[in-house]
């Protein structure tokens, strides 16, 4: 398909601007002006509509295909959420920051405050900031809160390390490193969780925090989590909860109850907001009481008479983590999702997500290796090692699935599983959809035995076949030259 | 409820396939002592009641305020096609294009987005978006630390106070020194910068137009900064780039900014997107996703995520950034906006903004006792000096339904009388006249 720039015809335009009702201003000095207009497309509105509509048809998406991308919680995104967020489009964030401006923004500020309260209840935390703009942004905010906590105790220089299990999301060590910490990585034991003995050995008073995902990226709930938290706390290290897998445990476990001090929540995973082809997400961060003084500003506080106001003083806290109040539109969707589902609905979400994952696990375990064979939570991790022995790797099975109309599961993550295939069906998929997917996965396993050579050409049904990633990295053509 | 489709019967079939009696049996691995003791939430409701509740929430905000405020977010026109095309579910219910063959729609759109950002900024490479303009500023600063191996950042205090705060937040636990250069008449104090600039400086951050609205040329500055081995980082306003000299033309190394004004609604502050563009030599130090062009097995053009060895999912703690989810859909809106507005449209739109602002400037500066902070050129924002503190003036006018501007004294000592006024293409002459009339009346009152 042509690039939009290749459809450009000089002089064509897509939008008529309003006529000016003011005098023309004198020209700016030429030293301040660009020599030529930026080389943007010159196309009609219909050209643009056809271009982007046709581009959209070159995507798999939740609305068109089963999308069991593990760790990403690709659940159905209810349409009423889109309508709800649109209600807030006209509100300027600066209004709230003007003197006396809070009075005019009680609806939006109230919603953020209430959402924070609901997330605190779901996660067992004492207060939540809604400012972080994505999961990894929440992680960084959380680690900075931990850094501020230690600094306030005079321990900034002493607390140098953050501990992560080797099964963690890459964002955990990356966020801690960006925030100034060195990383200690603990291997996973054969029982599928962070090796408890190695963890005990690694812990010392220089550890600032332990970052855990629970259930972890193998989809397993760590029964030793309280013990791990107790050990961490005995060294004045704080427990960080990566909320990526919260979809498994709503109403079942509250991270705050089992020893976690800081948590981020991915609203775009657990709370039904769409993933947008890579974003926007939203990553609110919850903390226990001891960390409240360090929360980012502006902080929305509610007075006894129910009025919302902004606390902007940044004395002692970590300051702003983003321009304004977070990805408000995403939070409006998550808020609508939560009030619509309510208590019973959210519990049902977790139960059905876990049921669906275990069903797929049960149906496929005779066909694919299951390195950690125990009851999983909301996702299950297979290995294509059996197939790899025939020359058919996880990536080949992924391409087979594409040809059959399925978005592949996450492959090669977690890194501790060779040839990993991580399947997260979510609660919104029907048994019929999963049965069809299971059949195709079994067919892939059979074909890996009978005709392993056939996979190399896949996919054949897409606009392109397998792409040369080495050429892309070598040539670095990341923009179309004029 | 919960959009969970499976019937009781289907659930029973699934449970027997798994070999457990009940769904609760699947949670047996969680020790009883760790179970939630409470889950104190409201009962759920239908989507119709939900939407009514959401209308109620929105209804508690004032929706009829006449906006003359900016501060990083701007009230611009959004062509209807932006909502409709970005509202295609094939775009908005997909995720990061890890599997390129079934994600060519997102990948090609992001490649076209990167191209638009490169052409707007006059730089060689762009990533596929960051969170917002303020975090992009912090990412650019960290990029300059990596490129130079130094640990000192100079920031013009005319850069948005929000961006500067985020910068401090991001860097507070690192051994990095951030030095702010106080404004001189609403512009960069070049003499002070010259005094501070030495071989320990990694990056110098400026903004154009700056928080006061002042438009500057940093071309000569770029040479001085490069002579010391530092990088020039410029935060820019993409609508202004319809007419203003591009960062590339000025010799800027890294350009950043907020993409809200490109087709994203105000939406109480987000989501928008941050953009970052740089000279090609810095590509391996860029944060975030980058889409690259390549070919498939048959030689056909296609697009993939590239240089992923910079990223957290490969490099973990050695990654150039921790970013994973970005603001892809908002960047797509930016691309659709720029494609429909087009080459000449963006220049016209920028000119319209400046014409309206110049009219407002002359109207407001002619009010008795009101002056301009400085006489230098501006784009669609400018700073007035009122005869008294601007804070009560703004709060009084807000009660009359006019957001007259941002009181600079809230962010800068010694500028208590200053008022930063924004006028976009959406403000009519009569609305500007109404603002002038209202300010005049308030000033006469006391």
Tab-separated table of C-alpha atoms in Angstrom, chain B:
chain	number	residue	atom	x	y	z
B	1	UNK	CA	-22.264	-8.833	33.700
B	2	UNK	CA	-18.541	-8.464	33.216
B	3	UNK	CA	-18.864	-9.305	29.540
B	4	UNK	CA	-18.226	-12.945	30.508
B	5	UNK	CA	-20.100	-15.020	27.922
B	6	UNK	CA	-19.894	-18.597	29.190
B	7	UNK	CA	-23.096	-20.170	30.485
B	8	UNK	CA	-23.310	-22.272	33.655
B	9	UNK	CA	-23.363	-25.379	31.483
B	10	UNK	CA	-20.263	-24.351	29.542
B	11	UNK	CA	-18.473	-23.494	32.758
B	12	UNK	CA	-19.270	-26.961	34.103
B	13	UNK	CA	-17.877	-28.571	30.950
B	14	UNK	CA	-14.721	-26.526	31.274
B	15	UNK	CA	-14.319	-27.385	34.954
B	16	UNK	CA	-14.599	-31.091	34.215
B	17	UNK	CA	-12.039	-30.795	31.422
B	18	UNK	CA	-9.705	-29.162	33.955
B	19	UNK	CA	-10.588	-31.720	36.616
B	20	UNK	CA	-11.748	-29.452	39.417
B	21	UNK	CA	-15.142	-29.252	41.102
B	22	UNK	CA	-15.610	-25.504	41.159
B	23	UNK	CA	-14.060	-22.243	40.061
B	24	UNK	CA	-13.044	-21.688	43.668
B	25	UNK	CA	-10.889	-24.805	43.374
B	26	UNK	CA	-8.707	-22.935	40.883
B	27	UNK	CA	-7.759	-20.479	43.610
B	28	UNK	CA	-6.677	-23.215	46.027
B	29	UNK	CA	-3.011	-22.238	45.667
B	30	UNK	CA	-3.705	-18.995	47.500
B	31	UNK	CA	-3.389	-19.678	51.239
B	32	UNK	CA	-6.526	-18.850	53.241
B	33	UNK	CA	-4.582	-16.390	55.382
B	34	UNK	CA	-3.807	-14.286	52.325
B	35	UNK	CA	-7.415	-14.025	51.091
B	36	UNK	CA	-9.144	-10.671	50.886
B	37	UNK	CA	-11.178	-10.020	54.038
B	38	UNK	CA	-13.386	-7.454	52.333
B	39	UNK	CA	-14.162	-6.060	48.896
B	40	UNK	CA	-16.187	-3.013	49.628
B	41	UNK	CA	-17.500	-1.856	46.257
B	42	UNK	CA	-20.936	-0.870	44.978
B	43	UNK	CA	-23.257	-3.127	43.044
B	44	UNK	CA	-22.957	-2.918	39.276
B	45	UNK	CA	-25.435	-1.410	36.827
B	46	UNK	CA	-26.474	-1.485	33.176
B	47	UNK	CA	-24.541	0.382	30.499
B	48	UNK	CA	-27.445	2.841	30.219
B	49	UNK	CA	-27.315	3.728	33.893
B	50	UNK	CA	-23.526	3.892	33.663
B	51	UNK	CA	-23.690	6.409	30.844
B	52	UNK	CA	-26.201	8.512	32.794
B	53	UNK	CA	-23.860	8.483	35.785
B	54	UNK	CA	-20.977	9.588	33.550
B	55	UNK	CA	-23.105	12.430	32.166
B	56	UNK	CA	-23.756	13.436	35.745
B	57	UNK	CA	-20.021	13.515	36.489
B	58	UNK	CA	-19.270	15.601	33.394
B	59	UNK	CA	-22.194	17.877	34.259
B	60	UNK	CA	-20.468	18.930	37.472
B	61	UNK	CA	-17.781	20.714	35.439
B	62	UNK	CA	-18.477	24.086	33.892
B	63	UNK	CA	-18.720	23.568	30.174
B	64	UNK	CA	-19.256	27.140	28.997
B	65	UNK	CA	-15.947	28.779	29.908
B	66	UNK	CA	-14.426	31.032	27.265
B	67	UNK	CA	-10.808	29.835	27.099
B	68	UNK	CA	-7.801	32.107	26.797
B	69	UNK	CA	-5.558	29.653	28.585
B	70	UNK	CA	-2.833	27.398	27.236
B	71	UNK	CA	0.060	26.387	29.417
B	72	UNK	CA	0.889	23.391	27.240
B	73	UNK	CA	-2.639	22.306	26.196
B	74	UNK	CA	-4.420	24.228	23.461
B	75	UNK	CA	-8.015	24.488	22.313
B	76	UNK	CA	-7.674	23.848	18.564
B	77	UNK	CA	-10.027	22.623	15.876
B	78	UNK	CA	-10.214	18.867	15.296
B	79	UNK	CA	-11.476	17.723	11.868
B	80	UNK	CA	-14.341	15.214	12.196
B	81	UNK	CA	-12.315	12.641	10.242
B	82	UNK	CA	-9.860	12.382	13.155
B	83	UNK	CA	-12.476	10.935	15.520
B	84	UNK	CA	-13.975	8.657	12.906
B	85	UNK	CA	-10.727	7.198	11.586
B	86	UNK	CA	-8.953	6.800	14.925
B	87	UNK	CA	-12.256	5.321	16.136
B	88	UNK	CA	-11.807	2.337	13.809
B	89	UNK	CA	-11.693	-0.551	16.262
B	90	UNK	CA	-8.996	-2.263	14.162
B	91	UNK	CA	-6.731	0.565	15.366
B	92	UNK	CA	-7.920	1.149	18.886
B	93	UNK	CA	-8.407	-2.464	20.038
B	94	UNK	CA	-5.019	-3.679	18.762
B	95	UNK	CA	-1.832	-3.491	20.823
B	96	UNK	CA	1.881	-2.998	20.285
B	97	UNK	CA	2.667	-4.486	16.852
B	98	UNK	CA	4.915	-7.321	17.999
B	99	UNK	CA	3.656	-9.515	15.120
B	100	UNK	CA	4.317	-7.316	12.097
B	101	UNK	CA	2.491	-9.326	9.414
B	102	UNK	CA	-0.890	-8.843	11.096
B	103	UNK	CA	-0.121	-5.299	12.283
B	104	UNK	CA	0.882	-3.517	9.089
B	105	UNK	CA	-1.923	-0.985	9.618
B	106	UNK	CA	-0.517	0.264	12.912
B	107	UNK	CA	3.087	-0.057	11.739
B	108	UNK	CA	2.645	1.881	8.502
B	109	UNK	CA	0.634	4.560	10.314
B	110	UNK	CA	3.405	4.952	12.884
B	111	UNK	CA	6.025	5.137	10.124
B	112	UNK	CA	3.959	7.895	8.518
B	113	UNK	CA	3.640	9.569	11.935
B	114	UNK	CA	7.423	9.444	12.426
B	115	UNK	CA	7.807	10.966	8.982
B	116	UNK	CA	5.406	13.797	9.838
B	117	UNK	CA	7.321	14.561	13.044
B	118	UNK	CA	10.671	14.521	11.208
B	119	UNK	CA	9.338	16.879	8.526
B	120	UNK	CA	7.750	19.222	11.078
B	121	UNK	CA	10.873	19.413	13.228
B	122	UNK	CA	13.389	19.276	10.390
B	123	UNK	CA	15.207	16.406	12.084
B	124	UNK	CA	16.190	12.940	10.847
B	125	UNK	CA	14.605	10.422	13.214
B	126	UNK	CA	11.521	10.215	15.407
B	127	UNK	CA	10.222	7.486	17.674
B	128	UNK	CA	6.644	6.191	17.707
B	129	UNK	CA	5.604	8.538	20.587
B	130	UNK	CA	6.205	9.153	24.283
B	131	UNK	CA	3.666	9.871	27.049
B	132	UNK	CA	3.399	13.681	26.934
B	133	UNK	CA	5.457	16.813	26.377
B	134	UNK	CA	6.683	17.034	29.962
B	135	UNK	CA	7.919	13.445	30.162
B	136	UNK	CA	9.420	13.814	26.673
B	137	UNK	CA	11.482	16.691	28.075
B	138	UNK	CA	12.813	14.421	30.840
B	139	UNK	CA	13.520	11.631	28.338
B	140	UNK	CA	15.437	14.064	26.118
B	141	UNK	CA	17.507	15.216	29.083
B	142	UNK	CA	18.343	11.608	29.956
B	143	UNK	CA	19.222	10.994	26.312
B	144	UNK	CA	21.730	13.860	26.440
B	145	UNK	CA	23.287	12.317	29.576
B	146	UNK	CA	23.746	9.034	27.693
B	147	UNK	CA	25.111	10.652	24.537
B	148	UNK	CA	27.654	12.862	26.311
B	149	UNK	CA	28.434	10.809	29.402
B	150	UNK	CA	28.137	14.043	31.417
B	151	UNK	CA	25.877	14.851	34.346
B	152	UNK	CA	24.779	18.466	34.206
B	153	UNK	CA	21.630	19.875	32.559
B	154	UNK	CA	20.964	23.576	31.962
B	155	UNK	CA	17.310	24.570	31.643
B	156	UNK	CA	15.940	27.903	30.581
B	157	UNK	CA	13.304	28.733	33.220
B	158	UNK	CA	11.147	29.994	30.326
B	159	UNK	CA	10.527	26.288	29.645
B	160	UNK	CA	7.108	25.189	30.967
B	161	UNK	CA	7.220	24.966	34.773
B	162	UNK	CA	5.435	21.610	34.477
B	163	UNK	CA	8.130	20.186	32.214
B	164	UNK	CA	10.819	21.473	34.569
B	165	UNK	CA	9.069	19.874	37.545
B	166	UNK	CA	8.784	16.535	35.768
B	167	UNK	CA	12.467	16.782	34.826
B	168	UNK	CA	13.394	17.247	38.488
B	169	UNK	CA	11.151	14.352	39.525
B	170	UNK	CA	12.677	11.988	36.973
B	171	UNK	CA	16.250	12.866	37.928
B	172	UNK	CA	16.115	13.473	41.680
B	173	UNK	CA	17.584	10.119	42.648
B	174	UNK	CA	20.434	10.303	40.096
B	175	UNK	CA	23.718	12.134	40.468
B	176	UNK	CA	22.703	14.788	38.014
B	177	UNK	CA	22.728	18.529	38.549
B	178	UNK	CA	19.917	20.596	37.027
B	179	UNK	CA	20.670	24.312	36.755
B	180	UNK	CA	17.838	26.708	35.900
B	181	UNK	CA	18.508	29.972	34.123
B	182	UNK	CA	16.065	32.664	35.357
B	183	UNK	CA	14.158	34.457	32.573
B	184	UNK	CA	15.206	37.877	31.352
B	185	UNK	CA	12.158	39.861	30.198
B	186	UNK	CA	10.337	36.693	29.217
B	187	UNK	CA	13.268	35.324	27.188
B	188	UNK	CA	16.343	33.176	27.641
B	189	UNK	CA	19.105	35.050	29.491
B	190	UNK	CA	21.840	34.349	26.952
B	191	UNK	CA	24.611	36.021	28.946
B	192	UNK	CA	23.849	33.826	31.928
B	193	UNK	CA	23.743	30.742	29.724
B	194	UNK	CA	27.137	31.720	28.298
B	195	UNK	CA	28.532	31.991	31.810
B	196	UNK	CA	27.190	28.547	32.840
B	197	UNK	CA	28.025	26.678	29.638
B	198	UNK	CA	31.138	24.556	29.980
B	199	UNK	CA	32.448	21.084	29.187
B	200	UNK	CA	30.466	19.473	32.038
B	201	UNK	CA	27.109	20.280	30.462
B	202	UNK	CA	25.269	17.398	28.778
B	203	UNK	CA	22.265	19.286	27.461
B	204	UNK	CA	20.692	22.719	27.325
B	205	UNK	CA	16.879	22.771	27.299
B	206	UNK	CA	14.961	25.664	25.753
B	207	UNK	CA	11.376	26.108	24.562
B	208	UNK	CA	10.000	27.858	21.496
B	209	UNK	CA	7.621	29.640	21.836
B	210	UNK	CA	8.417	29.658	25.537
B	211	UNK	CA	5.992	29.643	28.487
B	212	UNK	CA	5.545	33.426	28.156
B	213	UNK	CA	4.807	33.041	24.452
B	214	UNK	CA	8.079	34.547	23.260
B	215	UNK	CA	9.445	33.316	19.940
B	216	UNK	CA	13.221	33.078	19.674
B	217	UNK	CA	15.899	31.973	17.242
B	218	UNK	CA	18.412	29.587	18.797
B	219	UNK	CA	20.621	29.153	15.723
B	220	UNK	CA	23.647	31.015	17.081
B	221	UNK	CA	23.175	29.359	20.450
B	222	UNK	CA	23.386	25.904	18.872
B	223	UNK	CA	26.924	26.639	17.665
B	224	UNK	CA	28.052	27.789	21.133
B	225	UNK	CA	26.508	24.700	22.738
B	226	UNK	CA	28.070	22.315	20.220
B	227	UNK	CA	31.454	23.983	20.713
B	228	UNK	CA	31.291	22.794	24.324
B	229	UNK	CA	30.263	19.285	23.274
B	230	UNK	CA	26.746	19.612	24.692
B	231	UNK	CA	23.378	18.992	23.033
B	232	UNK	CA	20.676	21.566	22.381
B	233	UNK	CA	17.209	20.299	23.310
B	234	UNK	CA	14.221	22.347	22.173
B	235	UNK	CA	10.641	21.887	23.257
B	236	UNK	CA	8.380	23.067	20.443
B	237	UNK	CA	4.692	23.656	19.784
B	238	UNK	CA	3.768	21.706	16.654
B	239	UNK	CA	1.063	24.105	15.411
B	240	UNK	CA	3.597	26.950	15.548
B	241	UNK	CA	5.907	24.897	13.340
B	242	UNK	CA	3.468	25.626	10.535
B	243	UNK	CA	5.384	28.902	10.167
B	244	UNK	CA	8.223	29.062	12.695
B	245	UNK	CA	11.819	28.092	11.987
B	246	UNK	CA	12.162	24.378	12.651
B	247	UNK	CA	14.488	22.917	15.273
B	248	UNK	CA	16.472	21.291	12.473
B	249	UNK	CA	17.049	24.675	10.801
B	250	UNK	CA	18.313	26.032	14.126
B	251	UNK	CA	20.819	23.208	14.671
B	252	UNK	CA	18.858	21.632	17.515
B	253	UNK	CA	19.965	18.087	18.423
B	254	UNK	CA	16.770	16.820	20.048
B	255	UNK	CA	13.299	18.305	19.553
B	256	UNK	CA	10.443	17.381	21.836
B	257	UNK	CA	6.926	18.552	22.502
B	258	UNK	CA	3.351	17.704	23.347
B	259	UNK	CA	1.145	16.468	20.542
B	260	UNK	CA	-2.186	17.370	22.146
B	261	UNK	CA	-2.718	20.287	19.780
B	262	UNK	CA	-2.538	17.829	16.861
B	263	UNK	CA	-6.055	16.425	16.911
B	264	UNK	CA	-6.324	15.382	20.550
B	265	UNK	CA	-9.092	16.837	22.726
B	266	UNK	CA	-8.282	18.747	25.920
B	267	UNK	CA	-9.897	15.918	27.928
B	268	UNK	CA	-8.836	17.398	31.279
B	269	UNK	CA	-5.165	16.877	30.477
B	270	UNK	CA	-4.914	13.578	28.634
B	271	UNK	CA	-4.362	11.359	26.864
B	272	UNK	CA	-2.160	13.293	24.484
B	273	UNK	CA	1.266	12.243	23.261
B	274	UNK	CA	4.846	13.356	23.534
B	275	UNK	CA	7.034	13.470	20.457
B	276	UNK	CA	10.799	13.264	20.216
B	277	UNK	CA	12.958	13.721	17.119
B	278	UNK	CA	16.725	13.853	16.815
B	279	UNK	CA	19.688	13.866	14.518
B	280	UNK	CA	20.321	10.439	13.046
B	281	UNK	CA	23.577	9.925	14.941
B	282	UNK	CA	21.592	9.720	18.194
B	283	UNK	CA	19.125	7.042	17.098
B	284	UNK	CA	20.565	4.290	19.283
B	285	UNK	CA	20.125	6.498	22.337
B	286	UNK	CA	16.473	7.229	21.597
B	287	UNK	CA	13.851	6.007	24.076
B	288	UNK	CA	10.760	4.014	23.107
B	289	UNK	CA	9.458	2.156	20.079
B	290	UNK	CA	10.765	2.965	16.615
B	291	UNK	CA	9.211	1.677	13.390
B	292	UNK	CA	11.514	0.962	10.465
B	293	UNK	CA	10.967	0.209	6.801
B	294	UNK	CA	12.083	-3.105	5.367
B	295	UNK	CA	10.996	-5.747	2.821
B	296	UNK	CA	9.374	-9.158	3.129
B	297	UNK	CA	10.612	-12.413	1.615
B	298	UNK	CA	9.206	-11.398	-1.764
B	299	UNK	CA	10.865	-7.991	-1.705
B	300	UNK	CA	7.618	-6.190	-0.891
B	301	UNK	CA	7.795	-3.104	1.325
B	302	UNK	CA	6.701	-3.592	4.933
B	303	UNK	CA	7.280	-2.156	8.387
B	304	UNK	CA	8.578	-3.573	11.684
B	305	UNK	CA	9.519	-2.405	15.159
B	306	UNK	CA	13.250	-1.854	14.875
B	307	UNK	CA	16.325	-1.301	17.049
B	308	UNK	CA	14.484	-3.182	19.789
B	309	UNK	CA	17.831	-3.942	21.421
B	310	UNK	CA	17.503	-0.492	23.032
B	311	UNK	CA	14.282	-1.475	24.782
B	312	UNK	CA	13.320	-2.839	28.181
B	313	UNK	CA	11.777	-6.079	26.970
B	314	UNK	CA	15.192	-7.081	25.543
B	315	UNK	CA	17.763	-5.087	27.519
B	316	UNK	CA	15.958	-4.947	30.883
B	317	UNK	CA	17.956	-2.657	33.237
B	318	UNK	CA	20.352	-1.615	30.456
B	319	UNK	CA	17.543	-0.241	28.264
B	320	UNK	CA	17.602	3.385	27.063
B	321	UNK	CA	14.222	3.922	28.746
B	322	UNK	CA	11.638	1.985	30.732
B	323	UNK	CA	8.791	2.941	28.388
B	324	UNK	CA	6.601	0.099	27.088
B	325	UNK	CA	3.058	1.307	26.307
B	326	UNK	CA	3.286	4.667	24.585
B	327	UNK	CA	0.461	6.867	23.264
B	328	UNK	CA	0.053	5.149	19.899
B	329	UNK	CA	-3.588	6.020	19.273
B	330	UNK	CA	-2.997	9.693	20.135
B	331	UNK	CA	-0.041	9.729	17.745
B	332	UNK	CA	-2.324	8.252	15.082
B	333	UNK	CA	-4.760	11.103	15.740
B	334	UNK	CA	-1.830	13.470	15.285
B	335	UNK	CA	-1.011	11.905	11.931
B	336	UNK	CA	-4.629	12.032	10.722
B	337	UNK	CA	-4.843	15.665	11.851
B	338	UNK	CA	-1.660	16.604	9.996
B	339	UNK	CA	-2.728	14.640	6.904
B	340	UNK	CA	-6.130	16.313	6.620
B	341	UNK	CA	-4.970	19.806	7.581
B	342	UNK	CA	-2.089	19.246	5.194
B	343	UNK	CA	0.970	21.186	4.118
B	344	UNK	CA	-0.639	24.523	3.322
B	345	UNK	CA	-3.383	24.112	5.920
B	346	UNK	CA	-0.951	23.939	8.822
B	347	UNK	CA	0.804	27.105	7.683
B	348	UNK	CA	-2.577	28.842	7.295
B	349	UNK	CA	-3.705	27.628	10.686
B	350	UNK	CA	-0.508	28.890	12.314
B	351	UNK	CA	-0.928	32.264	10.625
B	352	UNK	CA	-4.546	32.441	11.780
B	353	UNK	CA	-3.442	31.792	15.356
B	354	UNK	CA	-0.875	34.541	15.194
B	355	UNK	CA	-3.252	37.021	13.577
B	356	UNK	CA	-5.860	36.456	16.295
B	357	UNK	CA	-3.263	36.719	19.032
B	358	UNK	CA	-1.791	39.915	17.555
B	359	UNK	CA	-5.249	41.443	17.457
B	360	UNK	CA	-5.821	40.442	21.085
B	361	UNK	CA	-2.397	41.728	22.049
B	362	UNK	CA	-3.022	45.181	20.604
B	363	UNK	CA	-6.542	45.289	22.041
B	364	UNK	CA	-5.425	44.274	25.565
B	365	UNK	CA	-2.231	46.319	25.652
B	366	UNK	CA	-4.265	49.436	24.881
B	367	UNK	CA	-6.226	49.093	28.143
B	368	UNK	CA	-5.189	51.823	30.542
B	369	UNK	CA	-2.399	50.614	32.857
B	370	UNK	CA	-1.791	47.390	30.914
B	371	UNK	CA	1.584	46.814	29.249
B	372	UNK	CA	3.333	43.949	27.521
B	373	UNK	CA	6.017	42.079	29.457
B	374	UNK	CA	8.317	42.669	26.502
B	375	UNK	CA	8.090	43.866	22.937
B	376	UNK	CA	9.559	40.759	21.295
B	377	UNK	CA	7.740	38.562	18.780
B	378	UNK	CA	5.167	36.030	19.926
B	379	UNK	CA	2.994	33.344	18.338
B	380	UNK	CA	-0.433	32.679	19.876
B	381	UNK	CA	0.481	33.407	23.468
B	382	UNK	CA	1.769	36.631	25.004
B	383	UNK	CA	2.292	38.041	28.463
B	384	UNK	CA	0.614	41.165	29.790
B	385	UNK	CA	1.709	43.195	32.792
B	386	UNK	CA	-1.380	44.327	34.652
B	387	UNK	CA	-1.306	47.307	37.022
B	388	UNK	CA	-1.849	44.883	39.899
B	389	UNK	CA	-1.695	41.197	40.764
B	390	UNK	CA	-3.186	39.085	38.015
B	391	UNK	CA	-4.361	36.319	40.393
B	392	UNK	CA	-7.532	38.037	41.683
B	393	UNK	CA	-8.239	39.353	38.184
B	394	UNK	CA	-8.251	35.811	36.842
B	395	UNK	CA	-10.420	34.424	39.634
B	396	UNK	CA	-12.930	37.278	39.230
B	397	UNK	CA	-13.167	36.756	35.480
B	398	UNK	CA	-13.482	33.004	35.888
B	399	UNK	CA	-16.661	33.578	37.870
B	400	UNK	CA	-17.932	35.501	34.834
B	401	UNK	CA	-17.179	32.520	32.592
B	402	UNK	CA	-13.887	33.728	31.126
B	403	UNK	CA	-10.564	31.948	31.663
B	404	UNK	CA	-8.562	35.099	30.932
B	405	UNK	CA	-5.099	33.583	31.070
B	406	UNK	CA	-2.544	31.993	33.336
B	407	UNK	CA	-1.213	34.183	36.164
B	408	UNK	CA	2.571	33.961	35.760
B	409	UNK	CA	3.109	34.792	39.423
B	410	UNK	CA	1.904	31.305	40.322
B	411	UNK	CA	5.084	29.991	38.695
B	412	UNK	CA	7.601	32.868	38.747
B	413	UNK	CA	8.670	35.098	41.632
B	414	UNK	CA	8.464	38.770	40.822
B	415	UNK	CA	5.908	38.341	38.035
B	416	UNK	CA	2.791	38.616	40.199
B	417	UNK	CA	1.242	41.154	37.812
B	418	UNK	CA	1.926	39.145	34.696
B	419	UNK	CA	-0.848	37.343	32.818
B	420	UNK	CA	-0.131	34.849	30.037
B	421	UNK	CA	-2.933	34.996	27.443
B	422	UNK	CA	-3.525	32.390	24.723
B	423	UNK	CA	-5.610	32.960	21.594
B	424	UNK	CA	-6.153	30.078	19.193
B	425	UNK	CA	-7.926	30.049	15.834
B	426	UNK	CA	-11.120	29.064	17.650
B	427	UNK	CA	-11.505	32.452	19.342
B	428	UNK	CA	-13.536	34.986	17.383
B	429	UNK	CA	-12.940	38.726	17.231
B	430	UNK	CA	-16.043	39.318	19.322
B	431	UNK	CA	-14.842	36.885	21.986
B	432	UNK	CA	-11.503	38.695	22.101
B	433	UNK	CA	-13.350	41.986	22.417
B	434	UNK	CA	-15.378	40.476	25.254
B	435	UNK	CA	-12.153	39.518	27.037
B	436	UNK	CA	-10.748	43.029	26.608
B	437	UNK	CA	-13.957	44.564	27.896
B	438	UNK	CA	-14.011	42.229	30.903
B	439	UNK	CA	-10.384	42.900	31.851
B	440	UNK	CA	-10.946	46.624	31.525
B	441	UNK	CA	-13.998	46.462	33.791
B	442	UNK	CA	-12.233	44.426	36.468
B	443	UNK	CA	-9.261	46.765	36.481
B	444	UNK	CA	-11.541	49.814	36.746
B	445	UNK	CA	-13.460	48.267	39.620
B	446	UNK	CA	-10.668	48.603	42.150
